[in-house]
JSON list of C-alpha atoms in Angstrom, two decimals:
[
{"chain": "V", "resi": 11, "resn": "UNK", "atom": "CA", "xyz": [-34.38, -24.01, 18.83]},
{"chain": "V", "resi": 12, "resn": "UNK", "atom": "CA", "xyz": [-36.45, -27.19, 18.64]},
{"chain": "V", "resi": 13, "resn": "UNK", "atom": "CA", "xyz": [-34.71, -28.65, 15.58]},
{"chain": "V", "resi": 14, "resn": "UNK", "atom": "CA", "xyz": [-34.04, -32.00, 17.22]},
{"chain": "V", "resi": 15, "resn": "UNK", "atom": "CA", "xyz": [-33.63, -33.97, 14.00]},
{"chain": "V", "resi": 16, "resn": "UNK", "atom": "CA", "xyz": [-31.18, -31.45, 12.56]},
{"chain": "V", "resi": 17, "resn": "UNK", "atom": "CA", "xyz": [-29.19, -31.43, 15.81]},
{"chain": "V", "resi": 18, "resn": "UNK", "atom": "CA", "xyz": [-28.98, -35.22, 15.86]},
{"chain": "V", "resi": 19, "resn": "UNK", "atom": "CA", "xyz": [-27.97, -35.36, 12.18]},
{"chain": "V", "resi": 20, "resn": "UNK", "atom": "CA", "xyz": [-25.07, -32.99, 12.87]},
{"chain": "V", "resi": 21, "resn": "UNK", "atom": "CA", "xyz": [-24.22, -34.94, 16.03]},
{"chain": "V", "resi": 22, "resn": "UNK", "atom": "CA", "xyz": [-24.12, -38.20, 14.07]},
{"chain": "V", "resi": 23, "resn": "UNK", "atom": "CA", "xyz": [-21.89, -36.71, 11.38]},
{"chain": "V", "resi": 24, "resn": "UNK", "atom": "CA", "xyz": [-19.45, -35.23, 13.90]},
{"chain": "V", "resi": 25, "resn": "UNK", "atom": "CA", "xyz": [-19.34, -38.47, 15.87]},
{"chain": "V", "resi": 26, "resn": "UNK", "atom": "CA", "xyz": [-18.72, -40.64, 12.81]},
{"chain": "V", "resi": 27, "resn": "UNK", "atom": "CA", "xyz": [-15.95, -38.32, 11.61]},
{"chain": "V", "resi": 28, "resn": "UNK", "atom": "CA", "xyz": [-14.27, -38.20, 15.02]},
{"chain": "V", "resi": 29, "resn": "UNK", "atom": "CA", "xyz": [-14.29, -41.93, 15.85]},
{"chain": "V", "resi": 30, "resn": "UNK", "atom": "CA", "xyz": [-12.32, -43.09, 17.80]},
{"chain": "V", "resi": 31, "resn": "UNK", "atom": "CA", "xyz": [-10.96, -39.73, 18.98]},
{"chain": "V", "resi": 32, "resn": "UNK", "atom": "CA", "xyz": [-11.66, -38.48, 22.47]},
{"chain": "V", "resi": 33, "resn": "UNK", "atom": "CA", "xyz": [-13.77, -35.65, 21.07]},
{"chain": "V", "resi": 34, "resn": "UNK", "atom": "CA", "xyz": [-16.58, -38.17, 20.64]},
{"chain": "V", "resi": 35, "resn": "UNK", "atom": "CA", "xyz": [-17.22, -38.07, 24.38]},
{"chain": "V", "resi": 36, "resn": "UNK", "atom": "CA", "xyz": [-17.96, -34.35, 24.20]},
{"chain": "V", "resi": 37, "resn": "UNK", "atom": "CA", "xyz": [-20.29, -34.82, 21.22]},
{"chain": "V", "resi": 38, "resn": "UNK", "atom": "CA", "xyz": [-22.17, -37.57, 23.04]},
{"chain": "V", "resi": 39, "resn": "UNK", "atom": "CA", "xyz": [-22.46, -35.65, 26.29]},
{"chain": "V", "resi": 40, "resn": "UNK", "atom": "CA", "xyz": [-23.59, -32.48, 24.55]},
{"chain": "V", "resi": 41, "resn": "UNK", "atom": "CA", "xyz": [-26.32, -34.11, 22.50]},
{"chain": "V", "resi": 42, "resn": "UNK", "atom": "CA", "xyz": [-27.88, -35.71, 25.57]},
{"chain": "V", "resi": 43, "resn": "UNK", "atom": "CA", "xyz": [-28.33, -32.36, 27.23]},
{"chain": "V", "resi": 44, "resn": "UNK", "atom": "CA", "xyz": [-29.53, -30.77, 23.99]},
{"chain": "V", "resi": 45, "resn": "UNK", "atom": "CA", "xyz": [-32.24, -33.33, 23.25]},
{"chain": "V", "resi": 46, "resn": "UNK", "atom": "CA", "xyz": [-34.04, -33.70, 26.56]},
{"chain": "V", "resi": 47, "resn": "UNK", "atom": "CA", "xyz": [-37.51, -33.03, 25.22]},
{"chain": "V", "resi": 48, "resn": "UNK", "atom": "CA", "xyz": [-39.48, -35.93, 23.87]},
{"chain": "V", "resi": 49, "resn": "UNK", "atom": "CA", "xyz": [-39.18, -36.81, 20.23]},
{"chain": "V", "resi": 50, "resn": "UNK", "atom": "CA", "xyz": [-41.46, -39.24, 18.48]},
{"chain": "V", "resi": 51, "resn": "UNK", "atom": "CA", "xyz": [-40.97, -42.98, 19.01]},
{"chain": "V", "resi": 52, "resn": "UNK", "atom": "CA", "xyz": [-39.72, -43.57, 15.44]},
{"chain": "V", "resi": 53, "resn": "UNK", "atom": "CA", "xyz": [-37.03, -40.96, 15.90]},
{"chain": "V", "resi": 54, "resn": "UNK", "atom": "CA", "xyz": [-35.99, -42.41, 19.27]},
{"chain": "V", "resi": 55, "resn": "UNK", "atom": "CA", "xyz": [-35.81, -45.87, 17.67]},
{"chain": "V", "resi": 56, "resn": "UNK", "atom": "CA", "xyz": [-33.60, -44.58, 14.85]},
{"chain": "V", "resi": 57, "resn": "UNK", "atom": "CA", "xyz": [-31.21, -42.84, 17.25]},
{"chain": "V", "resi": 58, "resn": "UNK", "atom": "CA", "xyz": [-31.11, -45.92, 19.49]},
{"chain": "V", "resi": 59, "resn": "UNK", "atom": "CA", "xyz": [-30.30, -48.16, 16.51]},
{"chain": "V", "resi": 60, "resn": "UNK", "atom": "CA", "xyz": [-27.47, -45.84, 15.48]},
{"chain": "V", "resi": 61, "resn": "UNK", "atom": "CA", "xyz": [-26.06, -45.83, 19.02]},
{"chain": "V", "resi": 62, "resn": "UNK", "atom": "CA", "xyz": [-26.37, -49.63, 19.18]},
{"chain": "V", "resi": 63, "resn": "UNK", "atom": "CA", "xyz": [-24.38, -49.87, 15.94]},
{"chain": "V", "resi": 64, "resn": "UNK", "atom": "CA", "xyz": [-21.66, -47.59, 17.34]},
{"chain": "V", "resi": 65, "resn": "UNK", "atom": "CA", "xyz": [-21.62, -49.58, 20.58]},
{"chain": "V", "resi": 66, "resn": "UNK", "atom": "CA", "xyz": [-21.31, -52.86, 18.68]},
{"chain": "V", "resi": 67, "resn": "UNK", "atom": "CA", "xyz": [-18.37, -51.50, 16.71]},
{"chain": "V", "resi": 68, "resn": "UNK", "atom": "CA", "xyz": [-16.73, -50.27, 19.92]},
{"chain": "V", "resi": 69, "resn": "UNK", "atom": "CA", "xyz": [-17.23, -53.65, 21.53]},
{"chain": "V", "resi": 70, "resn": "UNK", "atom": "CA", "xyz": [-15.87, -55.50, 18.49]},
{"chain": "V", "resi": 71, "resn": "UNK", "atom": "CA", "xyz": [-12.81, -53.24, 18.45]},
{"chain": "V", "resi": 72, "resn": "UNK", "atom": "CA", "xyz": [-12.20, -53.73, 22.18]},
{"chain": "V", "resi": 73, "resn": "UNK", "atom": "CA", "xyz": [-12.54, -50.04, 23.00]},
{"chain": "V", "resi": 74, "resn": "UNK", "atom": "CA", "xyz": [-14.56, -50.50, 26.17]},
{"chain": "V", "resi": 75, "resn": "UNK", "atom": "CA", "xyz": [-12.22, -48.46, 28.35]},
{"chain": "V", "resi": 76, "resn": "UNK", "atom": "CA", "xyz": [-11.83, -45.50, 26.00]},
{"chain": "V", "resi": 77, "resn": "UNK", "atom": "CA", "xyz": [-13.64, -42.50, 27.54]},
{"chain": "V", "resi": 78, "resn": "UNK", "atom": "CA", "xyz": [-15.37, -41.71, 24.26]},
{"chain": "V", "resi": 79, "resn": "UNK", "atom": "CA", "xyz": [-16.84, -45.15, 23.96]},
{"chain": "V", "resi": 80, "resn": "UNK", "atom": "CA", "xyz": [-17.75, -45.21, 27.63]},
{"chain": "V", "resi": 81, "resn": "UNK", "atom": "CA", "xyz": [-19.81, -42.09, 26.99]},
{"chain": "V", "resi": 82, "resn": "UNK", "atom": "CA", "xyz": [-21.29, -43.85, 23.96]},
{"chain": "V", "resi": 83, "resn": "UNK", "atom": "CA", "xyz": [-22.50, -46.80, 26.02]},
{"chain": "V", "resi": 84, "resn": "UNK", "atom": "CA", "xyz": [-23.96, -44.55, 28.70]},
{"chain": "V", "resi": 85, "resn": "UNK", "atom": "CA", "xyz": [-25.74, -42.52, 26.01]},
{"chain": "V", "resi": 86, "resn": "UNK", "atom": "CA", "xyz": [-27.12, -45.72, 24.51]},
{"chain": "V", "resi": 87, "resn": "UNK", "atom": "CA", "xyz": [-28.53, -46.63, 27.91]},
{"chain": "V", "resi": 88, "resn": "UNK", "atom": "CA", "xyz": [-29.93, -43.12, 28.29]},
{"chain": "V", "resi": 89, "resn": "UNK", "atom": "CA", "xyz": [-31.82, -43.36, 24.96]},
{"chain": "V", "resi": 90, "resn": "UNK", "atom": "CA", "xyz": [-32.98, -46.95, 25.51]},
{"chain": "V", "resi": 91, "resn": "UNK", "atom": "CA", "xyz": [-34.36, -45.89, 28.89]},
{"chain": "V", "resi": 92, "resn": "UNK", "atom": "CA", "xyz": [-36.27, -42.99, 27.38]},
{"chain": "V", "resi": 93, "resn": "UNK", "atom": "CA", "xyz": [-33.82, -40.31, 28.52]},
{"chain": "V", "resi": 94, "resn": "UNK", "atom": "CA", "xyz": [-34.63, -38.60, 31.83]},
{"chain": "V", "resi": 95, "resn": "UNK", "atom": "CA", "xyz": [-38.30, -39.40, 32.28]},
{"chain": "V", "resi": 96, "resn": "UNK", "atom": "CA", "xyz": [-39.37, -40.99, 29.04]},
{"chain": "V", "resi": 97, "resn": "UNK", "atom": "CA", "xyz": [-41.22, -44.20, 28.62]},
{"chain": "V", "resi": 98, "resn": "UNK", "atom": "CA", "xyz": [-38.29, -46.24, 27.35]},
{"chain": "V", "resi": 99, "resn": "UNK", "atom": "CA", "xyz": [-37.32, -49.82, 28.12]},
{"chain": "V", "resi": 100, "resn": "UNK", "atom": "CA", "xyz": [-35.99, -49.38, 31.64]},
{"chain": "V", "resi": 101, "resn": "UNK", "atom": "CA", "xyz": [-35.17, -53.06, 32.15]},
{"chain": "V", "resi": 102, "resn": "UNK", "atom": "CA", "xyz": [-33.06, -53.18, 28.97]},
{"chain": "V", "resi": 103, "resn": "UNK", "atom": "CA", "xyz": [-31.37, -49.90, 29.88]},
{"chain": "V", "resi": 104, "resn": "UNK", "atom": "CA", "xyz": [-30.53, -51.26, 33.33]},
{"chain": "V", "resi": 105, "resn": "UNK", "atom": "CA", "xyz": [-29.16, -54.47, 31.80]},
{"chain": "V", "resi": 106, "resn": "UNK", "atom": "CA", "xyz": [-26.91, -52.57, 29.37]},
{"chain": "V", "resi": 107, "resn": "UNK", "atom": "CA", "xyz": [-25.58, -50.33, 32.15]},
{"chain": "V", "resi": 108, "resn": "UNK", "atom": "CA", "xyz": [-24.99, -53.34, 34.41]},
{"chain": "V", "resi": 109, "resn": "UNK", "atom": "CA", "xyz": [-23.06, -55.07, 31.61]},
{"chain": "V", "resi": 110, "resn": "UNK", "atom": "CA", "xyz": [-20.89, -51.96, 31.26]},
{"chain": "V", "resi": 111, "resn": "UNK", "atom": "CA", "xyz": [-20.12, -51.98, 34.98]},
{"chain": "V", "resi": 112, "resn": "UNK", "atom": "CA", "xyz": [-19.47, -55.72, 34.99]},
{"chain": "V", "resi": 113, "resn": "UNK", "atom": "CA", "xyz": [-17.09, -55.53, 32.03]},
{"chain": "V", "resi": 114, "resn": "UNK", "atom": "CA", "xyz": [-15.00, -52.50, 32.93]},
{"chain": "V", "resi": 115, "resn": "UNK", "atom": "CA", "xyz": [-15.12, -51.85, 36.70]},
{"chain": "V", "resi": 116, "resn": "UNK", "atom": "CA", "xyz": [-12.21, -54.18, 37.39]},
{"chain": "V", "resi": 117, "resn": "UNK", "atom": "CA", "xyz": [-10.19, -52.77, 34.49]},
{"chain": "V", "resi": 118, "resn": "UNK", "atom": "CA", "xyz": [-10.73, -49.08, 35.23]},
{"chain": "V", "resi": 119, "resn": "UNK", "atom": "CA", "xyz": [-11.55, -49.20, 38.96]},
{"chain": "V", "resi": 120, "resn": "UNK", "atom": "CA", "xyz": [-14.89, -49.08, 40.72]},
{"chain": "V", "resi": 121, "resn": "UNK", "atom": "CA", "xyz": [-14.31, -45.36, 41.42]},
{"chain": "V", "resi": 122, "resn": "UNK", "atom": "CA", "xyz": [-13.75, -44.38, 37.78]},
{"chain": "V", "resi": 123, "resn": "UNK", "atom": "CA", "xyz": [-16.19, -41.62, 36.84]},
{"chain": "V", "resi": 124, "resn": "UNK", "atom": "CA", "xyz": [-17.51, -43.64, 33.90]},
{"chain": "V", "resi": 125, "resn": "UNK", "atom": "CA", "xyz": [-18.22, -46.67, 36.09]},
{"chain": "V", "resi": 126, "resn": "UNK", "atom": "CA", "xyz": [-19.96, -44.47, 38.65]},
{"chain": "V", "resi": 127, "resn": "UNK", "atom": "CA", "xyz": [-21.93, -42.79, 35.86]},
{"chain": "V", "resi": 128, "resn": "UNK", "atom": "CA", "xyz": [-23.11, -46.20, 34.66]},
{"chain": "V", "resi": 129, "resn": "UNK", "atom": "CA", "xyz": [-24.03, -47.15, 38.24]},
{"chain": "V", "resi": 130, "resn": "UNK", "atom": "CA", "xyz": [-25.98, -43.92, 38.54]},
{"chain": "V", "resi": 131, "resn": "UNK", "atom": "CA", "xyz": [-27.90, -44.84, 35.38]},
{"chain": "V", "resi": 132, "resn": "UNK", "atom": "CA", "xyz": [-28.65, -48.26, 36.92]},
{"chain": "V", "resi": 133, "resn": "UNK", "atom": "CA", "xyz": [-30.02, -46.50, 40.01]},
{"chain": "V", "resi": 134, "resn": "UNK", "atom": "CA", "xyz": [-32.16, -44.21, 37.86]},
{"chain": "V", "resi": 135, "resn": "UNK", "atom": "CA", "xyz": [-33.57, -47.16, 35.93]},
{"chain": "V", "resi": 136, "resn": "UNK", "atom": "CA", "xyz": [-34.37, -48.94, 39.22]},
{"chain": "V", "resi": 137, "resn": "UNK", "atom": "CA", "xyz": [-36.39, -45.89, 40.22]},
{"chain": "V", "resi": 138, "resn": "UNK", "atom": "CA", "xyz": [-38.18, -45.83, 36.86]},
{"chain": "V", "resi": 139, "resn": "UNK", "atom": "CA", "xyz": [-38.98, -49.52, 37.34]},
{"chain": "V", "resi": 140, "resn": "UNK", "atom": "CA", "xyz": [-40.69, -48.66, 40.64]},
{"chain": "V", "resi": 141, "resn": "UNK", "atom": "CA", "xyz": [-37.86, -49.63, 42.97]},
{"chain": "V", "resi": 142, "resn": "UNK", "atom": "CA", "xyz": [-37.69, -46.15, 44.49]},
{"chain": "V", "resi": 143, "resn": "UNK", "atom": "CA", "xyz": [-36.15, -47.13, 47.83]},
{"chain": "V", "resi": 144, "resn": "UNK", "atom": "CA", "xyz": [-33.38, -49.04, 46.02]},
{"chain": "V", "resi": 145, "resn": "UNK", "atom": "CA", "xyz": [-32.84, -46.09, 43.65]},
{"chain": "V", "resi": 146, "resn": "UNK", "atom": "CA", "xyz": [-32.49, -43.82, 46.69]},
{"chain": "V", "resi": 147, "resn": "UNK", "atom": "CA", "xyz": [-30.01, -46.14, 48.44]},
{"chain": "V", "resi": 148, "resn": "UNK", "atom": "CA", "xyz": [-27.91, -46.68, 45.30]},
{"chain": "V", "resi": 149, "resn": "UNK", "atom": "CA", "xyz": [-27.79, -42.96, 44.51]},
{"chain": "V", "resi": 150, "resn": "UNK", "atom": "CA", "xyz": [-26.84, -42.11, 48.07]},
{"chain": "V", "resi": 151, "resn": "UNK", "atom": "CA", "xyz": [-23.94, -44.58, 47.93]},
{"chain": "V", "resi": 152, "resn": "UNK", "atom": "CA", "xyz": [-22.84, -43.31, 44.52]},
{"chain": "V", "resi": 153, "resn": "UNK", "atom": "CA", "xyz": [-23.11, -39.65, 45.55]},
{"chain": "V", "resi": 154, "resn": "UNK", "atom": "CA", "xyz": [-20.96, -40.29, 48.62]},
{"chain": "V", "resi": 155, "resn": "UNK", "atom": "CA", "xyz": [-18.31, -42.09, 46.56]},
{"chain": "V", "resi": 156, "resn": "UNK", "atom": "CA", "xyz": [-18.33, -39.35, 43.93]},
{"chain": "V", "resi": 157, "resn": "UNK", "atom": "CA", "xyz": [-18.01, -36.66, 46.62]},
{"chain": "V", "resi": 158, "resn": "UNK", "atom": "CA", "xyz": [-15.08, -38.42, 48.27]},
{"chain": "V", "resi": 159, "resn": "UNK", "atom": "CA", "xyz": [-13.25, -39.06, 44.99]},
{"chain": "V", "resi": 160, "resn": "UNK", "atom": "CA", "xyz": [-14.16, -36.03, 42.86]},
{"chain": "V", "resi": 161, "resn": "UNK", "atom": "CA", "xyz": [-15.61, -33.49, 45.31]},
{"chain": "V", "resi": 162, "resn": "UNK", "atom": "CA", "xyz": [-19.05, -32.03, 45.82]},
{"chain": "V", "resi": 163, "resn": "UNK", "atom": "CA", "xyz": [-18.71, -29.67, 42.83]},
{"chain": "V", "resi": 164, "resn": "UNK", "atom": "CA", "xyz": [-18.14, -32.42, 40.25]},
{"chain": "V", "resi": 165, "resn": "UNK", "atom": "CA", "xyz": [-21.08, -32.56, 37.78]},
{"chain": "V", "resi": 166, "resn": "UNK", "atom": "CA", "xyz": [-21.69, -36.25, 38.46]},
{"chain": "V", "resi": 167, "resn": "UNK", "atom": "CA", "xyz": [-21.74, -35.63, 42.22]},
{"chain": "V", "resi": 168, "resn": "UNK", "atom": "CA", "xyz": [-24.27, -32.84, 41.78]},
{"chain": "V", "resi": 169, "resn": "UNK", "atom": "CA", "xyz": [-26.42, -35.03, 39.51]},
{"chain": "V", "resi": 170, "resn": "UNK", "atom": "CA", "xyz": [-26.27, -37.87, 42.02]},
{"chain": "V", "resi": 171, "resn": "UNK", "atom": "CA", "xyz": [-27.31, -35.52, 44.86]},
{"chain": "V", "resi": 172, "resn": "UNK", "atom": "CA", "xyz": [-30.29, -34.38, 42.78]},
{"chain": "V", "resi": 173, "resn": "UNK", "atom": "CA", "xyz": [-31.27, -38.01, 42.25]},
{"chain": "V", "resi": 174, "resn": "UNK", "atom": "CA", "xyz": [-30.83, -38.74, 45.98]},
{"chain": "V", "resi": 175, "resn": "UNK", "atom": "CA", "xyz": [-33.37, -36.03, 46.73]},
{"chain": "V", "resi": 176, "resn": "UNK", "atom": "CA", "xyz": [-35.65, -37.15, 43.93]},
{"chain": "V", "resi": 177, "resn": "UNK", "atom": "CA", "xyz": [-35.76, -40.80, 44.93]},
{"chain": "V", "resi": 178, "resn": "UNK", "atom": "CA", "xyz": [-35.85, -40.05, 48.66]},
{"chain": "V", "resi": 179, "resn": "UNK", "atom": "CA", "xyz": [-39.07, -38.12, 48.27]},
{"chain": "V", "resi": 180, "resn": "UNK", "atom": "CA", "xyz": [-40.48, -40.72, 45.83]},
{"chain": "V", "resi": 181, "resn": "UNK", "atom": "CA", "xyz": [-39.54, -43.60, 48.17]},
{"chain": "V", "resi": 182, "resn": "UNK", "atom": "CA", "xyz": [-41.44, -42.01, 51.05]},
{"chain": "V", "resi": 183, "resn": "UNK", "atom": "CA", "xyz": [-44.68, -41.65, 49.05]}
]
């Protein structure tokens, strides 16, 4: 209904109350889809700071492989990068996502959905940085892995296929 600030306030309260339960992952995933429209830069900065604080706590507590905190880190990257098509800091978002992959891929496996999600975010940030051909190639690789591991109907596979199409057409421009 357009009440972004109210939605985020409720999201923050639910997340803080649920830490470190697995329900946090659902809260984090749901808010990302609910707040796609642009908010003002001050609001984005406040949400990003809050997510950075949560991420720091998760890192300090060694919870990097917990699904809830994996979703937290990916959401942090999403907000830092300006969400889907915002004007965020794409280089910083890519660096955070790459650090996630570097730290947990060997622990969880390179085919873990969270690792592939982080890799997909890296690919998206590459595209936003102007590296469209690389974004296309990375998304194609990720989509094929996701399809072989989780099937074509998995939400991440579908998202990756959308990005393959998006960056393929952008790369050919």
